[in-house]
Amino acid sequence: MILTVTLNTALDITYRVPTLRPHASHRVTEVTERPGGKGLNVARVLAALGHEVTVTGFAGGVTGEVVREGLGGVRGVADALVPVAGTTRRTVAVVDERTGDTTQLNEPGPAVAPTEWDAFQDVYADLLAGASAVALCGSLPPGVPVGAYAGLVRTARAAGVPVLLDTSGEPLRRGVAARPDLIKPNAEELAELTGSHEPLRATQAARRRGARSVVASLGAEGLLAVTPEGRWRAAPHARVRGNPTGAGDSAVAGLLSGLVENLPWPDRLARAVALSAAAVPAPVAGEFDRAAYEELLGRGVAVTAESDAA
Amino acid sequence: MILTVTLNTALDITYRVPTLRPHASHRVTEVTERPGGKGLNVARVLAALGHEVTVTGFAGGVTGEVVREGLGGVRGVADALVPVAGTTRRTVAVVDERTGDTTQLNEPGPAVAPTEWDAFQDVYADLLAGASAVALCGSLPPGVPVGAYAGLVRTARAAGVPVLLDTSGEPLRRGVAARPDLIKPNAEELAELTGSHEPLRATQAARRRGARSVVASLGAEGLLAVTPEGRWRAAPHARVRGNPTGAGDSAVAGLLSGLVENLPWPDRLARAVALSAAAVPAPVAGEFDRAAYEELLGRGVAVTAESDAA
């Protein structure tokens, strides 16, 4: 089983409006909602690839109930979310039908009490016993200590479970110092972590800060991987048009999937790039276009070794 | 008991963001939510004035539960909402902390089935038996026939209960033809109904279409009333600064309150203007500043008879 952790799960709401105009009143023409948060999106992609996945993190209140109901309908995903007294946050994505652009509003999340955080850590430690890998994903809700991911990385390492960390800011900085097996920052997160805007230099700096391997996601330029086994760049041959929301979560799923199958790095990266690009035509995070994925995996991704000269 | 009808109740959510920028991602700094929909706001103001109020309309799904829980905490307001299988809509007001401006996103509401609409009409007829007045407020959810308010006006008239209608567009046009005792359109609704942008002419035209009395709310210019007993203009002596959301609902509450107390028209209008102006400094619809209200009522509102010459 692969474990994904989403401490700040969300009910992702999408509103379509004819045109978004600040300070005006809008009739929403279409409302959709689904379970959200990075780790839940990663889990859906892993399940679609045929992996058994367990999700944990926090869920509470009426939105937490809706999230859990929604998860109940996803085959291959087991719900091990821990209850909280507070209410799971909503995120609202407002899609302008004229331009296709999205404006995002993210609630901060429930205040997590120290006893709830303790209860989660116990559940997490128990779940690790059956896990082949774990992914720690996304932002921290209020009340969870900023060093939370560092502690969760250490627990996973002590249990001998490979751990991937996908977060940003201070939680990423502290988590990296606890020596996770893999981080997957985007260019902005990597620059914030290391102070360098030059991707290869920044990726190497992130390894020196503690990450065993770093796979940086560089948007249309694909992935840059710096690992103890070597360095690679991986990118699709052609750009894919659509909505990039969820491409990062799909890449994480591809890396985890390749990891538990012990694929060589170039194959892991090809899978991650193919999944990431196949997420772009899909309307929502956590989904991908299977035909596009299989075509990309066949011959649509270039993986090239990077020289040591940098 | 005063009855208010809100067919399209709402969970009103307010988000504060530092600055709203279309196509950007925002962390919401503060989230508040409360029961909403015009008739619920009117009911809260009436209850604060000491009236016994019953609210009806539809509520369903998890948001409907939250609305009913919120109403349970309001003293003087009895909940007679009718369950629906669909989910009560949300409205999201995004407040830009820099400018104070609000961007409004309104979900359409649940699809109401014919059997649910029938069930509501039975409940409504029963409630009218104990009502001294009824207010029909706001938009119609999908599935409710566009002539719904016309039918509800006729039922109230047959029961001998004075009926106030506060809606817009085609439901207003049809409702007016059923001869309600009072309508309270704003300038835009009045122009849409009558085709005239000249308030006195439009107000008279609205009476010819069937409304016994018309009280038009003209923003900072106050109220213009055309009734069988005479014509008046009523406005505060000084402008009040703040958030005009809910001022119209407070005016409706003032008019209903004056109606059931059989106040002369100038006193009803003074109460409506004072409540409306006292709603402006309040942060949310359905609330008003009591000290401001009492001061305005004392000597802050000018009510002048309008000549017949128009």
XYZ file of C-alpha atoms in Angstrom, chain A residues 11 13 15 17 20-33 62-63 65-66 69 90-92 94 96 99 101-108 139 168, chain B residues 11 13 15 17 20-33 62-63 65-66 69 90-92 94 96 99 101-108 139 168:
78
model
C -13.593 20.440 -0.526
C -15.497 23.829 -5.410
C -17.711 27.889 -10.158
C -19.198 32.403 -14.469
C -15.444 37.526 -13.654
C -15.611 41.252 -12.875
C -14.294 42.446 -9.499
C -16.914 44.340 -7.415
C -19.808 42.948 -9.504
C -22.443 40.367 -8.584
C -22.301 37.089 -10.534
C -24.780 34.298 -11.109
C -22.770 31.077 -11.063
C -23.836 28.994 -14.067
C -22.318 25.681 -12.938
C -21.139 24.343 -9.574
C -19.011 21.221 -9.152
C -17.366 19.943 -5.977
C -19.857 19.231 7.233
C -17.269 19.812 4.497
C -18.218 14.703 5.669
C -18.671 15.661 2.017
C -18.392 10.688 1.074
C -13.136 24.852 1.046
C -11.250 26.041 -1.983
C -13.173 27.948 -4.644
C -13.783 30.632 -10.298
C -14.133 32.741 -16.392
C -11.120 33.582 -21.140
C -8.778 31.705 -16.729
C -9.184 30.572 -13.127
C -9.204 32.712 -9.981
C -8.497 30.678 -6.858
C -9.725 31.367 -3.288
C -8.313 29.040 -0.612
C -9.649 28.972 2.945
C -6.934 28.515 5.599
C 0.026 23.106 3.223
C 6.554 24.822 0.243
C -25.570 29.805 3.193
C -20.145 32.904 3.028
C -14.186 35.746 2.408
C -8.664 38.679 0.952
C -8.687 40.424 -5.208
C -6.790 39.890 -8.457
C -8.520 37.953 -11.269
C -6.545 34.842 -12.387
C -4.420 34.830 -9.213
C -4.475 32.423 -6.267
C -5.579 33.940 -2.924
C -5.232 32.827 0.654
C -8.469 33.774 2.382
C -7.597 35.520 5.661
C -11.040 35.284 7.272
C -14.102 33.124 6.628
C -17.545 33.816 8.090
C -20.816 32.087 7.257
C -25.437 19.822 4.138
C -25.661 23.569 3.516
C -28.450 21.809 7.693
C -25.959 24.567 8.434
C -28.561 25.233 12.740
C -24.076 29.028 -1.200
C -23.340 32.661 -1.896
C -19.740 33.830 -1.644
C -15.271 38.256 -1.527
C -11.119 43.155 -0.877
C -10.597 48.816 -1.163
C -15.248 46.434 -2.279
C -17.212 43.201 -2.490
C -17.386 40.721 -5.380
C -20.419 38.464 -5.163
C -20.767 34.875 -6.475
C -24.264 33.372 -6.173
C -24.965 29.698 -6.806
C -28.279 29.063 -8.591
C -35.095 34.744 -6.354
C -37.244 41.039 -9.540
